[in-house]
Tab-separated table of C-alpha atoms in Angstrom:
chain	number	residue	atom	x	y	z
A	1	MET	CA	28.749	-37.699	11.112
A	2	TYR	CA	31.610	-39.475	12.861
A	3	GLN	CA	34.925	-38.834	11.070
A	4	ILE	CA	38.060	-40.924	11.264
A	5	SER	CA	41.430	-40.151	9.725
A	6	LEU	CA	43.876	-42.997	9.185
A	7	THR	CA	46.687	-40.586	8.287
A	8	HIS	CA	49.519	-40.542	10.845
A	9	THR	CA	47.518	-42.423	13.466
A	10	ASN	CA	48.004	-45.488	15.617
A	11	GLN	CA	45.810	-48.102	13.933
A	12	GLY	CA	45.196	-50.016	17.178
A	13	GLU	CA	43.987	-46.843	18.850
A	14	VAL	CA	41.746	-46.058	15.865
A	15	LEU	CA	40.136	-49.515	16.118
A	16	GLN	CA	39.539	-49.194	19.865
A	17	ASN	CA	37.949	-45.758	19.411
A	18	PHE	CA	35.783	-47.191	16.618
A	19	ARG	CA	34.669	-50.105	18.852
A	20	ASP	CA	33.716	-47.626	21.569
A	21	PHE	CA	31.790	-45.514	19.051
A	22	LEU	CA	29.872	-48.569	17.776
A	23	GLN	CA	28.767	-49.597	21.269
A	24	GLU	CA	26.912	-46.317	21.670
A	25	LYS	CA	24.970	-46.522	18.412
A	26	GLN	CA	21.968	-48.439	17.113
A	27	GLU	CA	22.496	-46.894	13.679
A	28	PHE	CA	25.397	-44.780	12.407
A	29	THR	CA	27.223	-43.143	9.534
A	30	CYS	CA	30.948	-42.526	9.534
A	31	GLU	CA	33.486	-41.134	7.108
A	32	ILE	CA	36.992	-42.565	6.948
A	33	LEU	CA	39.818	-40.637	5.296
A	34	PHE	CA	42.778	-42.802	4.346
A	35	PRO	CA	46.049	-42.408	2.457
A	36	ALA	CA	46.121	-44.105	-0.947
A	37	ASP	CA	48.254	-46.889	0.497
A	38	PHE	CA	47.395	-50.589	0.306
A	39	ALA	CA	48.384	-51.001	3.978
A	40	MET	CA	45.254	-49.018	4.900
A	41	SER	CA	42.948	-51.725	3.567
A	42	LYS	CA	43.722	-53.923	6.596
A	43	THR	CA	42.457	-51.287	9.033
A	44	ILE	CA	39.303	-50.771	6.971
A	45	ARG	CA	38.759	-54.569	6.831
A	46	ASP	CA	39.121	-54.677	10.614
A	47	MET	CA	36.563	-51.865	10.983
A	48	ILE	CA	34.073	-53.734	8.773
A	49	GLY	CA	34.627	-56.813	10.934
A	50	GLU	CA	33.897	-54.764	14.063
A	51	ILE	CA	30.597	-53.605	12.553
A	52	PHE	CA	29.483	-57.158	11.766
A	53	ASP	CA	30.533	-58.323	15.239
A	54	ARG	CA	28.672	-55.423	16.904
A	55	TYR	CA	25.410	-56.355	15.178
A	56	ASP	CA	26.008	-60.108	15.663
A	57	ILE	CA	25.897	-60.905	11.933
A	58	SER	CA	27.125	-64.334	10.807
A	59	LYS	CA	30.809	-64.983	10.168
A	60	GLN	CA	29.879	-66.003	6.630
A	61	TRP	CA	28.401	-62.571	5.831
A	62	ARG	CA	31.200	-60.876	7.759
A	63	GLY	CA	33.796	-62.560	5.547
A	64	ARG	CA	31.892	-61.861	2.357
A	65	PHE	CA	31.489	-58.171	3.086
A	66	ILE	CA	35.124	-57.818	4.129
A	67	LEU	CA	36.117	-59.349	0.768
A	68	ILE	CA	33.882	-56.937	-1.158
A	69	SER	CA	34.976	-53.834	0.752
A	70	ASP	CA	38.629	-54.832	0.402
A	71	GLU	CA	38.210	-55.130	-3.375
A	72	LEU	CA	36.621	-51.666	-3.531
A	73	VAL	CA	39.294	-50.016	-1.381
A	74	ASN	CA	42.143	-51.643	-3.309
A	75	ASN	CA	40.579	-50.696	-6.663
A	76	SER	CA	40.308	-47.072	-5.507
A	77	ILE	CA	43.993	-47.073	-4.621
A	78	GLU	CA	45.202	-48.953	-7.710
A	79	HIS	CA	43.037	-47.303	-10.366
A	80	GLY	CA	41.892	-43.981	-8.930
A	81	SER	CA	44.764	-42.551	-6.948
A	82	HIS	CA	48.269	-41.205	-7.115
A	83	GLU	CA	50.923	-41.545	-4.456
A	84	GLY	CA	50.145	-39.130	-1.643
A	85	ASP	CA	46.410	-38.889	-2.407
A	86	GLU	CA	43.836	-39.224	0.336
A	87	ASN	CA	40.794	-41.368	-0.429
A	88	MET	CA	37.587	-41.643	1.539
A	89	CYS	CA	35.043	-44.267	2.420
A	90	LYS	CA	31.670	-43.814	4.056
A	91	ILE	CA	29.890	-46.489	6.016
A	92	SER	CA	26.303	-46.475	7.239
A	93	ALA	CA	24.891	-49.413	9.160
A	94	GLY	CA	22.236	-50.372	11.657
A	95	ILE	CA	18.965	-52.209	12.113
A	96	ASN	CA	16.060	-51.117	9.905
A	97	ASP	CA	12.351	-50.958	10.829
A	98	GLU	CA	11.913	-54.609	9.782
A	99	GLY	CA	14.601	-55.746	12.219
A	100	LYS	CA	17.121	-56.450	9.463
A	101	PHE	CA	20.742	-55.369	9.453
A	102	PHE	CA	21.701	-52.948	6.693
A	103	ILE	CA	25.060	-51.692	5.572
A	104	GLN	CA	26.047	-49.225	2.905
A	105	PHE	CA	29.713	-48.886	1.976
A	106	GLU	CA	31.073	-46.382	-0.493
A	107	VAL	CA	34.603	-45.563	-1.610
A	108	HIS	CA	35.654	-42.264	-3.185
A	109	ASP	CA	38.913	-41.771	-5.053
A	110	ASN	CA	40.589	-38.763	-6.646
A	111	GLY	CA	40.359	-39.992	-10.209
A	112	GLY	CA	43.934	-40.888	-10.990
A	113	GLU	CA	44.549	-40.093	-14.635
A	114	GLU	CA	41.225	-41.392	-15.876
A	115	ASN	CA	38.303	-39.481	-17.308
A	116	PHE	CA	35.334	-40.052	-14.988
A	117	GLU	CA	32.730	-40.513	-17.738
A	118	ALA	CA	34.917	-42.982	-19.662
A	119	VAL	CA	35.585	-45.050	-16.536
A	120	LYS	CA	31.922	-45.024	-15.525
A	121	GLN	CA	30.842	-46.154	-19.006
A	122	GLU	CA	33.426	-48.947	-19.076
A	123	LEU	CA	32.310	-50.185	-15.647
A	124	GLU	CA	28.634	-50.102	-16.604
A	125	GLU	CA	29.329	-52.027	-19.843
A	126	ALA	CA	31.302	-54.646	-17.932
A	127	GLN	CA	28.504	-54.920	-15.363
A	128	GLU	CA	25.846	-55.359	-18.075
A	129	CYS	CA	27.888	-58.071	-19.769
A	130	ILE	CA	28.444	-59.937	-16.491
A	131	GLU	CA	24.720	-59.803	-15.756
A	132	LYS	CA	23.740	-61.408	-19.098
A	133	PRO	CA	23.325	-65.168	-18.708
A	134	GLY	CA	25.791	-67.186	-20.730
A	135	GLU	CA	28.064	-64.261	-21.593
A	136	ILE	CA	31.552	-63.885	-20.247
A	137	TYR	CA	33.303	-60.532	-20.048
A	138	MET	CA	36.857	-61.243	-21.163
A	139	GLU	CA	37.649	-57.768	-22.524
A	140	LYS	CA	40.257	-56.964	-19.898
A	141	ARG	CA	41.173	-57.359	-16.272
A	142	GLY	CA	38.732	-55.816	-13.791
A	143	ARG	CA	35.667	-58.006	-13.848
A	144	GLY	CA	36.423	-59.259	-10.325
A	145	LEU	CA	34.397	-56.466	-8.787
A	146	PHE	CA	31.263	-57.615	-10.591
A	147	MET	CA	31.843	-61.319	-10.074
A	148	ILE	CA	32.286	-60.759	-6.353
A	149	THR	CA	29.369	-58.401	-5.905
A	150	LYS	CA	26.835	-59.844	-8.357
A	151	LYS	CA	25.267	-62.248	-5.887
A	152	LEU	CA	26.459	-60.750	-2.642
A	153	VAL	CA	25.069	-57.209	-2.566
A	154	ASP	CA	21.634	-55.772	-3.230
A	155	ARG	CA	22.897	-52.792	-5.192
A	156	ILE	CA	26.072	-51.366	-6.707
A	157	GLN	CA	26.172	-47.805	-7.996
A	158	PHE	CA	28.819	-45.668	-9.729
A	159	THR	CA	28.791	-41.882	-9.351
A	160	LYS	CA	31.203	-38.982	-9.476
A	161	SER	CA	33.161	-38.760	-6.255
A	162	GLU	CA	33.161	-35.751	-3.979
A	163	LYS	CA	36.929	-35.954	-4.439
A	164	GLY	CA	36.731	-35.667	-8.243
A	165	GLY	CA	37.142	-39.294	-9.244
A	166	LEU	CA	34.848	-42.288	-9.013
A	167	ALA	CA	32.591	-43.263	-6.123
A	168	VAL	CA	31.408	-46.861	-5.860
A	169	LYS	CA	28.546	-47.526	-3.456
A	170	ILE	CA	27.222	-50.908	-2.397
A	171	LYS	CA	24.211	-51.717	-0.240
A	172	LYS	CA	23.226	-54.916	1.528
A	173	THR	CA	20.416	-55.897	3.879
A	174	ILE	CA	20.789	-59.104	5.882
A	175	ASP	CA	18.258	-60.930	8.013
A	176	PRO	CA	20.233	-61.671	11.202
A	177	GLU	CA	18.075	-64.741	11.819
A	178	LYS	CA	19.409	-66.504	8.721
């Protein structure tokens, strides 16, 4: 698995190395370690953009997926991290046997001060409420994740992170012809 650390690195150099890596691959998985700092979300957005450009996926889907991944990264920093923590995201992408582009993006945080099971239950309840026709989840802030992803990804999953907090994984398959 290709590993990238965004800690103490030149972001332009990281992007160029990532572009070079993508050119060699039909399908790949990479792991990105990043400081729990909102400035890191720009580099991750740029990397997502490079993936969509490499596989010649429409600008519309490129923009949508950048929006979703940005929301996930920022949520991991805001809700699941302390200053100085290092979070992680994993990206897998390529062309499947049917000739369709697939991407899986997951973000792992350290858990902040939250209890994993309580957070997972709250997220699942919010997701269920959002998915019910005619119901609006107005309990508290945080429904943006579900509103953004509801119609844009094929699957969203919450699990315990390898880093001790929450891991959020999304999957999407796109027909490049459309």
